[in-house]
Coordinates of C-alpha atoms in Angstrom, one line a residue:
M5 CA 49.8 -203.8 -54.3
I6 CA 47.6 -201.4 -52.6
G7 CA 50.7 -199.2 -52.2
R8 CA 51.6 -199.6 -55.8
W9 CA 48.1 -199.0 -56.9
R10 CA 47.9 -195.9 -54.7
K11 CA 51.2 -194.9 -56.2
K12 CA 49.8 -195.3 -59.7
S13 CA 46.7 -193.5 -58.7
E14 CA 48.8 -190.7 -57.4
D15 CA 50.9 -190.8 -60.5
A16 CA 47.7 -190.9 -62.5
E17 CA 46.4 -187.9 -60.7
V18 CA 49.6 -186.2 -61.1
S19 CA 49.8 -187.2 -64.8
S20 CA 46.2 -186.1 -65.3
E21 CA 47.0 -182.5 -64.2
P22 CA 49.1 -181.7 -67.3
I23 CA 46.2 -182.8 -69.5
V24 CA 44.1 -180.2 -67.8
V25 CA 46.9 -177.6 -68.1
E26 CA 47.4 -178.4 -71.7
G27 CA 43.8 -177.8 -72.7
Y28 CA 43.9 -174.4 -70.9
A29 CA 47.1 -173.5 -72.8
K30 CA 45.5 -174.4 -76.0
G31 CA 42.5 -172.1 -75.3
A32 CA 44.8 -169.2 -74.3
G33 CA 46.8 -169.5 -77.5
G34 CA 43.7 -169.3 -79.6
R35 CA 42.6 -166.2 -78.0
A36 CA 46.0 -164.7 -78.5
R37 CA 45.9 -165.5 -82.2
S38 CA 42.4 -164.0 -82.5
R39 CA 43.7 -160.8 -80.9
I40 CA 46.5 -160.7 -83.4
R41 CA 44.1 -161.2 -86.3
M42 CA 41.8 -158.5 -84.9
T43 CA 44.8 -156.1 -84.6
M44 CA 45.9 -156.9 -88.1
L45 CA 42.4 -156.4 -89.4
V46 CA 42.1 -153.0 -87.7
F47 CA 45.5 -152.0 -89.1
F48 CA 44.4 -153.2 -92.6
T49 CA 41.1 -151.3 -92.3
V50 CA 42.8 -148.1 -91.2
Y51 CA 45.3 -148.3 -94.1
A52 CA 42.6 -149.1 -96.5
V53 CA 40.7 -146.0 -95.4
I54 CA 43.8 -143.9 -95.6
G55 CA 44.6 -145.3 -99.0
G56 CA 41.0 -144.7 -100.2
R57 CA 41.2 -141.2 -98.9
L58 CA 44.4 -140.6 -100.8
V59 CA 42.8 -141.9 -104.0
W60 CA 39.8 -139.7 -103.5
L61 CA 42.0 -136.7 -102.9
G62 CA 44.0 -137.5 -106.1
N63 CA 40.8 -137.6 -108.1
Q64 CA 39.7 -134.4 -106.5
E65 CA 43.0 -132.8 -107.6
L66 CA 42.4 -134.3 -111.1
E67 CA 38.9 -132.9 -111.3
S68 CA 40.0 -129.5 -110.0
T69 CA 42.6 -129.1 -112.8
G70 CA 40.6 -130.7 -115.6
P71 CA 37.4 -132.5 -116.5
G72 CA 36.7 -136.1 -115.7
P73 CA 36.5 -138.7 -118.3
S74 CA 32.7 -138.1 -118.9
R75 CA 31.9 -135.2 -121.1
V76 CA 28.2 -135.5 -121.2
T77 CA 27.8 -132.2 -119.2
T78 CA 29.1 -130.3 -122.2
S79 CA 26.8 -131.8 -124.8
R80 CA 24.6 -129.2 -126.6
P81 CA 21.6 -129.6 -128.8
D82 CA 21.9 -128.9 -132.5
I83 CA 20.6 -125.6 -133.7
V84 CA 18.7 -125.8 -137.0
D85 CA 17.0 -123.2 -139.3
R86 CA 13.2 -123.3 -139.9
N87 CA 13.7 -125.9 -142.6
G88 CA 15.9 -128.2 -140.5
E89 CA 19.2 -127.1 -141.9
V90 CA 22.0 -127.5 -139.3
L91 CA 23.4 -124.2 -138.1
A92 CA 25.4 -125.6 -135.1
T93 CA 26.2 -129.1 -133.9
D94 CA 28.6 -130.9 -131.7
I95 CA 31.6 -132.9 -132.9
N96 CA 34.1 -135.1 -131.0
T97 CA 37.6 -133.7 -130.7
A98 CA 40.7 -134.7 -128.8
S99 CA 42.4 -132.5 -126.2
L100 CA 45.9 -133.0 -124.9
Y101 CA 46.7 -133.3 -121.2
A102 CA 49.7 -134.3 -119.1
E103 CA 50.2 -135.9 -115.8
P104 CA 53.4 -134.2 -114.6
R105 CA 54.1 -136.8 -111.9
R106 CA 54.6 -139.4 -114.6
I107 CA 56.7 -137.1 -116.8
V108 CA 60.2 -138.7 -116.9
D109 CA 62.1 -135.8 -118.6
A110 CA 60.2 -132.5 -118.9
D111 CA 62.9 -131.1 -121.2
E112 CA 62.6 -133.9 -123.6
A113 CA 58.8 -133.9 -123.4
L114 CA 58.6 -130.2 -124.2
E115 CA 61.2 -130.4 -127.0
K116 CA 59.1 -133.1 -128.7
L117 CA 55.8 -131.3 -128.2
L118 CA 57.1 -128.2 -129.8
T119 CA 57.7 -130.0 -133.1
V120 CA 53.9 -130.4 -133.4
L121 CA 52.7 -127.4 -131.3
P122 CA 55.3 -124.7 -132.0
D123 CA 53.2 -122.0 -130.5
L124 CA 53.2 -123.4 -126.9
N125 CA 54.4 -121.0 -124.3
I126 CA 57.8 -122.6 -123.6
E127 CA 58.5 -121.3 -120.1
Q128 CA 54.9 -121.8 -118.8
T129 CA 54.6 -125.2 -120.3
Y130 CA 58.0 -126.3 -118.9
N131 CA 57.2 -125.1 -115.4
R132 CA 53.8 -126.9 -115.5
L133 CA 55.4 -130.2 -116.7
K134 CA 57.9 -129.9 -113.8
S135 CA 55.2 -129.3 -111.2
N136 CA 53.8 -132.0 -108.9
A137 CA 50.2 -131.6 -110.3
G138 CA 48.2 -134.7 -111.1
F139 CA 46.7 -133.2 -114.3
I140 CA 47.2 -130.3 -116.6
W141 CA 45.7 -129.3 -119.9
L142 CA 48.3 -128.7 -122.6
R143 CA 46.1 -127.9 -125.6
R144 CA 42.3 -128.1 -126.0
Q145 CA 40.6 -129.2 -129.3
L146 CA 43.4 -130.6 -131.4
S147 CA 43.1 -131.3 -135.1
P148 CA 43.2 -135.0 -136.1
S149 CA 46.5 -134.5 -137.7
Q150 CA 48.0 -132.9 -134.5
Q151 CA 46.7 -135.8 -132.4
Q152 CA 48.3 -138.3 -134.7
A153 CA 51.6 -136.5 -134.8
I154 CA 51.7 -136.3 -130.9
M155 CA 50.8 -140.0 -130.5
Q156 CA 53.7 -140.9 -132.7
L157 CA 56.0 -139.0 -130.3
G158 CA 55.4 -141.6 -127.6
I159 CA 55.9 -139.3 -124.7
P160 CA 55.2 -141.0 -121.2
G161 CA 52.7 -139.1 -119.1
I162 CA 50.9 -137.5 -122.1
G163 CA 47.4 -138.4 -123.1
F164 CA 44.2 -137.4 -124.9
R165 CA 40.6 -136.9 -123.8
T166 CA 37.6 -136.8 -126.1
E167 CA 35.6 -133.6 -125.7
K168 CA 32.8 -132.0 -127.5
R169 CA 33.5 -129.1 -129.8
R170 CA 30.9 -126.9 -131.5
F171 CA 31.0 -126.8 -135.2
Y172 CA 29.1 -124.3 -137.5
P173 CA 28.7 -125.6 -141.0
G174 CA 27.8 -122.2 -142.4
G175 CA 30.8 -120.5 -140.9
P176 CA 30.1 -116.8 -140.6
T177 CA 26.8 -116.9 -142.5
A178 CA 24.6 -116.5 -139.4
A179 CA 27.3 -115.8 -136.8
H180 CA 25.6 -112.9 -135.0
I181 CA 22.4 -114.9 -134.6
V182 CA 23.7 -118.3 -133.7
G183 CA 26.4 -116.9 -131.5
L184 CA 29.4 -118.5 -129.8
V185 CA 30.5 -121.0 -127.2
N186 CA 33.7 -121.0 -125.1
I187 CA 36.3 -123.7 -124.9
D188 CA 34.1 -125.6 -122.4
N189 CA 31.2 -125.6 -124.9
K190 CA 29.2 -123.1 -122.9
G191 CA 27.1 -120.5 -124.7
I192 CA 28.6 -117.0 -124.4
A193 CA 26.8 -115.1 -127.2
G194 CA 23.8 -115.2 -129.5
M195 CA 21.2 -118.0 -129.4
E196 CA 23.8 -120.2 -127.9
K197 CA 23.8 -118.2 -124.8
F198 CA 20.0 -117.9 -124.9
I199 CA 19.8 -121.8 -125.0
D200 CA 22.1 -122.0 -121.9
D201 CA 19.9 -119.4 -120.1
Q202 CA 16.8 -121.5 -120.7
G203 CA 18.1 -124.3 -118.6
L204 CA 20.7 -126.2 -120.6
S205 CA 23.5 -125.0 -118.3
D206 CA 21.6 -126.5 -115.3
L207 CA 21.3 -129.8 -117.1
Q208 CA 25.0 -129.8 -117.9
E209 CA 25.9 -129.1 -114.2
A210 CA 23.6 -132.0 -113.2
G211 CA 25.2 -134.3 -115.8
L212 CA 21.8 -134.7 -117.5
A213 CA 22.6 -133.1 -120.8
L214 CA 22.8 -136.5 -122.7
P215 CA 23.1 -136.1 -126.4
K216 CA 20.3 -138.6 -127.1
D217 CA 17.9 -136.5 -124.9
L218 CA 18.6 -133.1 -126.4
E219 CA 16.1 -132.1 -129.1
P220 CA 17.4 -129.7 -131.8
V221 CA 16.5 -126.1 -131.3
R222 CA 14.7 -124.8 -134.3
L223 CA 15.1 -121.0 -135.2
S224 CA 12.9 -118.8 -137.4
I225 CA 15.9 -118.3 -139.7
D226 CA 15.8 -119.4 -143.3
L227 CA 19.4 -120.3 -144.1
R228 CA 18.8 -119.7 -147.8
V229 CA 17.6 -116.1 -147.3
Q230 CA 20.3 -115.6 -144.6
H231 CA 23.0 -116.5 -147.2
I232 CA 21.4 -114.0 -149.7
V233 CA 21.3 -111.2 -147.2
R234 CA 24.9 -111.6 -146.1
D235 CA 26.1 -111.9 -149.7
E236 CA 24.3 -108.7 -150.6
L237 CA 25.9 -106.9 -147.6
E238 CA 29.4 -108.0 -148.6
Q239 CA 28.9 -106.8 -152.1
A240 CA 27.4 -103.5 -150.9
M241 CA 30.4 -102.8 -148.5
E242 CA 32.7 -103.3 -151.4
R243 CA 30.7 -101.4 -153.9
Y244 CA 30.0 -98.4 -151.7
K245 CA 33.3 -98.5 -149.8
A246 CA 31.4 -98.5 -146.5
I247 CA 32.9 -99.4 -143.1
A248 CA 30.0 -101.7 -142.3
A249 CA 26.6 -102.9 -143.5
G250 CA 23.6 -104.7 -142.1
A251 CA 20.1 -105.9 -143.0
V252 CA 17.1 -107.8 -141.7
V253 CA 14.2 -109.7 -143.2
L254 CA 11.2 -109.7 -140.8
N255 CA 7.9 -111.4 -141.1
A256 CA 5.4 -108.4 -140.8
R257 CA 2.6 -110.7 -139.6
T258 CA 4.4 -112.7 -136.9
G259 CA 7.6 -110.8 -135.9
E260 CA 9.8 -113.8 -136.9
V261 CA 13.2 -112.8 -138.1
L262 CA 13.8 -114.8 -141.3
A263 CA 17.4 -113.4 -141.8
M264 CA 19.7 -110.9 -140.2
A265 CA 23.3 -110.1 -140.7
S266 CA 25.9 -107.4 -140.0
V267 CA 29.3 -107.2 -141.6
P268 CA 32.1 -107.2 -140.8
D269 CA 31.4 -110.4 -138.8
F270 CA 33.4 -113.4 -137.7
D271 CA 33.7 -117.1 -138.2
P272 CA 32.4 -118.8 -135.0
N273 CA 34.6 -121.8 -135.9
N274 CA 37.6 -119.6 -135.3
P275 CA 36.4 -116.5 -133.5
Y276 CA 39.8 -114.9 -132.8
N277 CA 38.4 -111.5 -133.9
A278 CA 34.8 -111.8 -132.6
H279 CA 35.3 -109.1 -129.9
E280 CA 36.8 -106.5 -132.2
K281 CA 34.6 -103.4 -132.0
D282 CA 34.0 -103.2 -135.8
R283 CA 32.5 -106.7 -135.7
L284 CA 29.6 -105.5 -133.5
N285 CA 26.1 -106.7 -134.5
R286 CA 24.9 -103.4 -135.7
M287 CA 21.3 -104.6 -136.3
S288 CA 20.5 -105.2 -132.6
A289 CA 23.6 -104.2 -130.5
G290 CA 24.3 -100.8 -132.0
V291 CA 22.1 -97.7 -131.8
Y292 CA 22.1 -95.0 -134.5
E293 CA 20.2 -91.9 -135.5
M294 CA 18.0 -93.5 -138.2
G295 CA 17.5 -90.3 -140.1
S296 CA 14.4 -89.8 -142.4
T297 CA 13.1 -93.4 -141.9
F298 CA 11.7 -91.7 -138.7
K299 CA 9.5 -89.4 -140.9
G300 CA 7.2 -92.4 -141.5
F301 CA 6.6 -92.6 -137.7
T302 CA 6.0 -88.8 -137.4
V303 CA 3.6 -88.8 -140.3
A304 CA 1.7 -91.8 -138.8
M305 CA 1.5 -90.0 -135.5
A306 CA -0.2 -87.0 -137.0
L307 CA -2.5 -89.1 -139.1
D308 CA -3.4 -91.4 -136.2
A309 CA -4.1 -88.5 -133.8
G310 CA -6.5 -87.0 -136.4
K311 CA -4.4 -83.9 -136.8
A312 CA -3.9 -84.5 -140.5
N313 CA -5.1 -86.5 -143.5
L314 CA -3.7 -87.2 -146.9
N315 CA -5.1 -83.9 -148.2
S316 CA -3.7 -81.8 -145.4
R317 CA -1.1 -79.1 -146.3
F318 CA 2.0 -77.9 -144.4
D319 CA 4.0 -74.8 -145.1
A320 CA 7.6 -75.6 -146.2
T321 CA 8.3 -72.3 -147.9
R322 CA 10.9 -71.1 -145.4
P323 CA 13.4 -72.8 -142.9
I324 CA 12.4 -73.1 -139.2
Q325 CA 14.5 -71.0 -136.9
I326 CA 14.8 -72.1 -133.2
G327 CA 17.3 -70.1 -131.4
R328 CA 20.7 -70.7 -133.0
H329 CA 19.3 -73.7 -134.9
T330 CA 18.0 -73.5 -138.5
I331 CA 15.9 -76.5 -139.9
R332 CA 16.2 -76.7 -143.8
D333 CA 15.2 -79.2 -146.4
F334 CA 17.9 -81.1 -148.3
H335 CA 16.1 -80.4 -151.7
G336 CA 13.6 -77.8 -150.7
K337 CA 10.5 -77.1 -152.8
N338 CA 10.0 -73.8 -151.0
R339 CA 6.2 -74.1 -151.0
V340 CA 3.3 -75.5 -149.2
L341 CA 3.3 -79.3 -149.4
T342 CA 0.6 -82.0 -149.1
V343 CA 1.2 -84.9 -146.7
P344 CA 2.2 -87.2 -149.6
E345 CA 4.6 -84.5 -150.8
V346 CA 6.1 -84.0 -147.4
F347 CA 6.7 -87.8 -147.4
I348 CA 7.9 -88.2 -150.9
Y349 CA 10.2 -85.2 -150.9
S350 CA 11.4 -86.1 -147.5
S351 CA 10.8 -82.5 -146.2
N352 CA 12.3 -81.8 -142.8
I353 CA 10.3 -78.6 -142.5
G354 CA 7.0 -80.3 -143.5
T355 CA 7.7 -83.2 -141.1
A356 CA 8.5 -80.8 -138.2
R357 CA 5.2 -78.9 -138.9
M358 CA 3.3 -82.2 -138.7
A359 CA 5.1 -83.1 -135.4
E360 CA 4.0 -79.8 -133.9
T361 CA 0.4 -80.6 -134.4
V362 CA 0.6 -82.8 -131.3
S363 CA 2.1 -82.0 -127.9
I364 CA 5.7 -82.9 -127.0
D365 CA 4.4 -85.4 -124.5
H366 CA 2.2 -87.0 -127.0
H367 CA 5.1 -87.2 -129.5
R368 CA 7.3 -89.0 -126.9
E369 CA 4.6 -91.3 -125.8
F370 CA 3.8 -92.3 -129.5
F371 CA 7.4 -93.2 -130.2
H372 CA 7.6 -95.3 -126.9
R373 CA 4.3 -96.9 -128.0
L374 CA 6.0 -98.0 -131.2
G375 CA 8.9 -99.5 -129.2
L376 CA 11.5 -97.2 -130.8
L377 CA 12.9 -95.8 -127.5
D378 CA 12.6 -98.8 -125.2
R379 CA 15.0 -101.8 -125.0
M380 CA 13.8 -104.5 -127.3
D381 CA 12.4 -107.7 -125.9
T382 CA 13.7 -110.7 -127.8
E383 CA 15.8 -113.8 -127.4
L384 CA 19.1 -112.4 -128.6
P385 CA 21.2 -111.3 -125.6
E386 CA 23.0 -108.6 -127.6
V387 CA 20.4 -105.9 -127.6
A388 CA 21.3 -102.2 -127.0
R389 CA 19.1 -99.7 -125.2
P390 CA 18.0 -96.6 -127.3
T391 CA 19.0 -93.2 -126.2
E392 CA 16.8 -90.1 -126.0
P393 CA 17.0 -86.6 -124.3
S394 CA 16.1 -86.9 -120.6
V395 CA 13.7 -83.9 -121.1
W396 CA 12.2 -83.2 -124.5
K397 CA 12.0 -79.5 -125.5
R398 CA 10.7 -78.0 -128.7
I399 CA 14.0 -78.4 -130.5
H400 CA 14.1 -82.0 -129.6
Q401 CA 10.5 -82.6 -130.9
I402 CA 11.4 -81.0 -134.2
T403 CA 14.7 -82.8 -134.8
I404 CA 13.5 -86.2 -133.6
S405 CA 10.6 -85.9 -136.0
F406 CA 13.1 -86.4 -138.9
G407 CA 15.4 -88.9 -137.1
H408 CA 18.0 -86.8 -135.4
G409 CA 18.4 -86.5 -131.6
V410 CA 17.5 -90.0 -130.7
A411 CA 19.3 -93.3 -131.4
T412 CA 17.8 -96.7 -131.7
T413 CA 18.7 -100.1 -133.2
P414 CA 18.0 -100.9 -136.9
L415 CA 16.1 -104.0 -135.9
Q416 CA 13.5 -102.2 -133.8
T417 CA 13.1 -99.6 -136.5
A418 CA 12.1 -102.5 -138.8
V419 CA 9.7 -103.8 -136.1
A420 CA 8.1 -100.3 -135.7
A421 CA 7.8 -100.0 -139.5
A422 CA 6.0 -103.4 -139.6
A423 CA 3.4 -101.9 -137.2
L424 CA 2.8 -99.1 -139.7
V425 CA 1.9 -101.4 -142.5
N426 CA 0.5 -104.6 -140.9
G427 CA -2.7 -103.1 -139.7
G428 CA -1.2 -101.2 -136.7
K429 CA 0.1 -104.1 -134.5
L430 CA 3.4 -104.0 -132.8
I431 CA 4.9 -107.4 -132.6
Q432 CA 8.1 -107.9 -130.8
P433 CA 10.7 -109.7 -133.0
T434 CA 11.6 -113.4 -132.3
F435 CA 14.3 -115.7 -133.6
L436 CA 12.1 -118.7 -132.8
P437 CA 9.2 -120.0 -134.8
R438 CA 6.0 -118.3 -133.8
T439 CA 2.4 -119.5 -134.5
E440 CA -0.6 -117.3 -135.3
D441 CA -2.0 -118.0 -131.9
E442 CA 1.3 -117.0 -130.2
T443 CA 1.4 -113.9 -132.3
A444 CA -2.1 -112.9 -131.3
A445 CA -1.0 -113.2 -127.7
V446 CA 1.9 -110.8 -127.9
A447 CA 0.7 -108.3 -130.6
K448 CA -0.4 -104.9 -129.4
Q449 CA -2.6 -102.5 -131.4
V450 CA -0.6 -99.3 -131.5
I451 CA -2.3 -97.4 -134.4
N452 CA -5.6 -97.4 -136.1
P453 CA -5.9 -99.8 -139.1
K454 CA -7.0 -96.9 -141.2
T455 CA -3.7 -95.1 -140.4
S456 CA -1.9 -98.3 -141.5
D457 CA -3.8 -98.2 -144.8
M458 CA -2.6 -94.6 -145.4
M459 CA 1.0 -95.5 -144.5
R460 CA 1.0 -98.4 -147.0
Y461 CA -0.1 -95.9 -149.6
L462 CA 2.6 -93.4 -148.7
Y463 CA 5.3 -96.1 -148.6
R464 CA 4.3 -97.3 -152.1
Q465 CA 4.2 -93.7 -153.5
N466 CA 7.8 -93.1 -152.2
V467 CA 9.0 -96.1 -154.2
E468 CA 7.0 -95.2 -157.3
V469 CA 8.0 -91.6 -157.6
G470 CA 10.1 -90.6 -154.6
S471 CA 13.6 -91.4 -153.1
G472 CA 12.9 -95.2 -153.0
K473 CA 12.7 -95.8 -156.7
R474 CA 15.8 -98.0 -156.8
A475 CA 14.1 -100.5 -154.4
E476 CA 11.4 -101.3 -157.0
V477 CA 11.1 -105.0 -157.9
P478 CA 8.4 -105.6 -160.7
G479 CA 5.5 -107.7 -159.4
Y480 CA 6.3 -107.3 -155.7
F481 CA 4.8 -103.8 -155.0
V482 CA 7.7 -102.6 -152.8
G483 CA 7.1 -99.6 -150.5
G484 CA 9.4 -97.9 -148.1
K485 CA 11.3 -94.9 -146.8
T486 CA 14.9 -93.8 -147.1
G487 CA 17.0 -92.3 -144.3
T488 CA 20.3 -90.5 -144.6
A489 CA 21.6 -89.3 -141.2
E490 CA 24.8 -87.3 -140.7
K491 CA 26.9 -89.0 -138.0
V492 CA 28.1 -87.2 -134.9
V493 CA 31.9 -86.8 -134.8
N494 CA 33.4 -85.0 -131.8
G495 CA 30.0 -83.7 -130.7
R496 CA 29.2 -82.2 -134.1
Y497 CA 27.3 -83.5 -137.2
S498 CA 29.7 -84.4 -140.0
S499 CA 28.6 -83.6 -143.5
N500 CA 30.8 -86.3 -145.1
K501 CA 30.0 -89.2 -142.7
R502 CA 26.6 -90.8 -143.0
F503 CA 24.5 -93.6 -141.7
N504 CA 22.2 -94.6 -144.5
A505 CA 19.0 -96.8 -144.2
F506 CA 16.1 -97.9 -146.2
V507 CA 13.1 -99.7 -144.7
G508 CA 10.9 -101.5 -147.2
A509 CA 7.8 -103.6 -147.2
F510 CA 6.5 -106.1 -149.7
P511 CA 4.0 -106.6 -151.2
V512 CA 2.9 -103.3 -149.7
N513 CA -0.8 -103.7 -150.5
D514 CA -0.8 -106.6 -148.0
P515 CA 2.7 -106.8 -146.5
D516 CA 4.2 -110.2 -145.7
Y517 CA 7.8 -109.0 -145.0
I518 CA 9.8 -106.0 -143.9
V519 CA 13.4 -105.6 -145.3
L520 CA 15.6 -103.0 -143.8
A521 CA 19.2 -102.4 -144.9
V522 CA 21.8 -100.0 -143.5
L523 CA 25.2 -98.7 -144.6
D524 CA 27.7 -97.1 -142.3
E525 CA 29.7 -94.3 -143.9
P526 CA 29.2 -95.3 -147.6
Q527 CA 31.1 -93.4 -150.3
P528 CA 30.0 -92.3 -153.7
E529 CA 30.0 -95.3 -156.1
K530 CA 31.8 -93.1 -158.7
P531 CA 32.9 -89.5 -159.0
G532 CA 30.1 -87.0 -159.4
V533 CA 27.5 -89.3 -157.7
G534 CA 26.1 -88.8 -154.3
A535 CA 26.1 -91.3 -151.4
T536 CA 22.6 -90.8 -150.0
A537 CA 20.3 -93.7 -149.0
G538 CA 18.3 -93.4 -152.2
L539 CA 21.4 -94.3 -154.2
N540 CA 22.6 -97.4 -152.2
T541 CA 20.4 -98.9 -149.4
T542 CA 17.5 -98.9 -151.8
V543 CA 19.5 -101.0 -154.2
M544 CA 20.4 -103.4 -151.4
V545 CA 16.8 -103.9 -150.4
G546 CA 15.7 -104.3 -154.0
N547 CA 18.3 -107.0 -154.6
I548 CA 17.4 -108.9 -151.4
I549 CA 13.7 -108.9 -152.4
R550 CA 14.5 -109.9 -155.9
R551 CA 16.6 -112.9 -154.8
S552 CA 14.6 -114.1 -151.8
A553 CA 10.9 -113.4 -152.5
T554 CA 10.2 -116.7 -154.2
L555 CA 12.0 -118.6 -151.4
L556 CA 9.8 -116.8 -148.9
G557 CA 6.7 -118.0 -150.8
V558 CA 5.7 -114.6 -152.2
K559 CA 4.5 -114.9 -155.8
P560 CA 4.9 -111.9 -158.2
D561 CA 1.7 -110.2 -159.3
F562 CA 1.9 -108.2 -162.5
G563 CA -1.8 -107.2 -162.4
H564 CA -3.2 -103.7 -161.4
E565 CA -1.9 -102.8 -158.0
S566 CA -3.5 -99.4 -157.7
D567 CA -7.0 -100.7 -156.8
A568 CA -5.4 -102.5 -153.8
L569 CA -3.7 -99.3 -152.6
L570 CA -6.7 -96.9 -152.8
V571 CA -7.3 -95.5 -149.4
S572 CA -9.6 -92.9 -148.0
S573 CA -8.0 -89.4 -147.7
H574 CA -10.3 -88.5 -144.9

């Protein structure tokens, strides 16, 4: 028994060992499985990272060849006129793209697309569709009908994205002021570019240019007056067979531009010809010899310097000879002229005599003081820099006195004229609303108020009995000065190519507005008639005033104006 028991105990001990071994085996197997799981997890993690990286790289390729699905970065604020009328706004439009990797048959896809977009570049489009790119643009800013037609083609790998497109309800009406955007809705000209430069482009880059957060940008322009101005320019171009025309309506008290146009212009909704040289904004981006409009500045200079008064006389009996140059009058009186006569008869000789009452340095300084020879400071990017001789000599002083030998922009000529009649304050022009306090902060006193009184009188006299008669509008006391400048062709003045201008102010006894109109190379309206400024640009200014004065809030006065225009002659 004892033996058997021992045997069993031994057997039990022997049999008990496998139990221990089995538990150990189970523990080792669990650890092995854990290692397998960990290995698999590591592999999955690595592959997930690689896959995520590939997706990220794919998105980067997509973004590098086209915009992402969000277009908030290209939203722009509306541009409105001073009365809230919309000049520019954003609309949604569809743009066509392709994912070449998903294109099954590039030949078939291109063949179908050409039925709707026949002007696609066949070779270029085919090569792009056959490429391995993740994203390509095929056509930006489709019309709704084009989008519908392409959708019906059912081409795999072709899609649409909604983008913002700029829309200008007035078309070309205010094209040179409002400006342009490019295909990405970025401002590239006019006030559109100015808005970008003020920080909009930074907001767009940061993705913060949300439509709901963009307040409309209000301009100083009055769309009603702008329409009148452009309409008159188009009529004048046709009537006088000119190659171009321009005009501006300027608030003489604040410097606000109420209207400005230059034709030929362009339609910003389809600006295919915007960069053609004849569509230049001649009012601010072109410089011209402004002819006899400069006589007003020369006369004001002599009056302001105390070298003359309204009773002063200047000898215009004979031409002025300077070396090989002879200065003559267009319609010479061949006698001594008073200051009003020099102005009314537009005497080159008399004006030159007045210029010589001051030094050459004083003359140059005065014209710079009026802002005529410096680059204009305003919001519009398209502003040209005036030209002048590097060194002024006597011949320069004489010719510049009547508007030859220096070139400036018509807009700053209007600004300087405003200073002559508004009490003597030079106010840089603005295309944004400007308050009285803001005006006071930027205005510079450039001539004595008494000089301004005398210039208003002379301006009015010129319209009553001088070359500005055709600018007269009963009840509005128009005053102004004509200018007919021969253009330089191949280094010489051409007698049959002119640049005409008339700068007017109304009501001249207490001016609210300046209106300046120009014509480039006008022709006689009919045989036997001249083509000087007194026969055409005066008519243009008169028509603009007649049609816009009430819209500008200027009431006609048919009372006695002479009392308001009496000035001291001393």
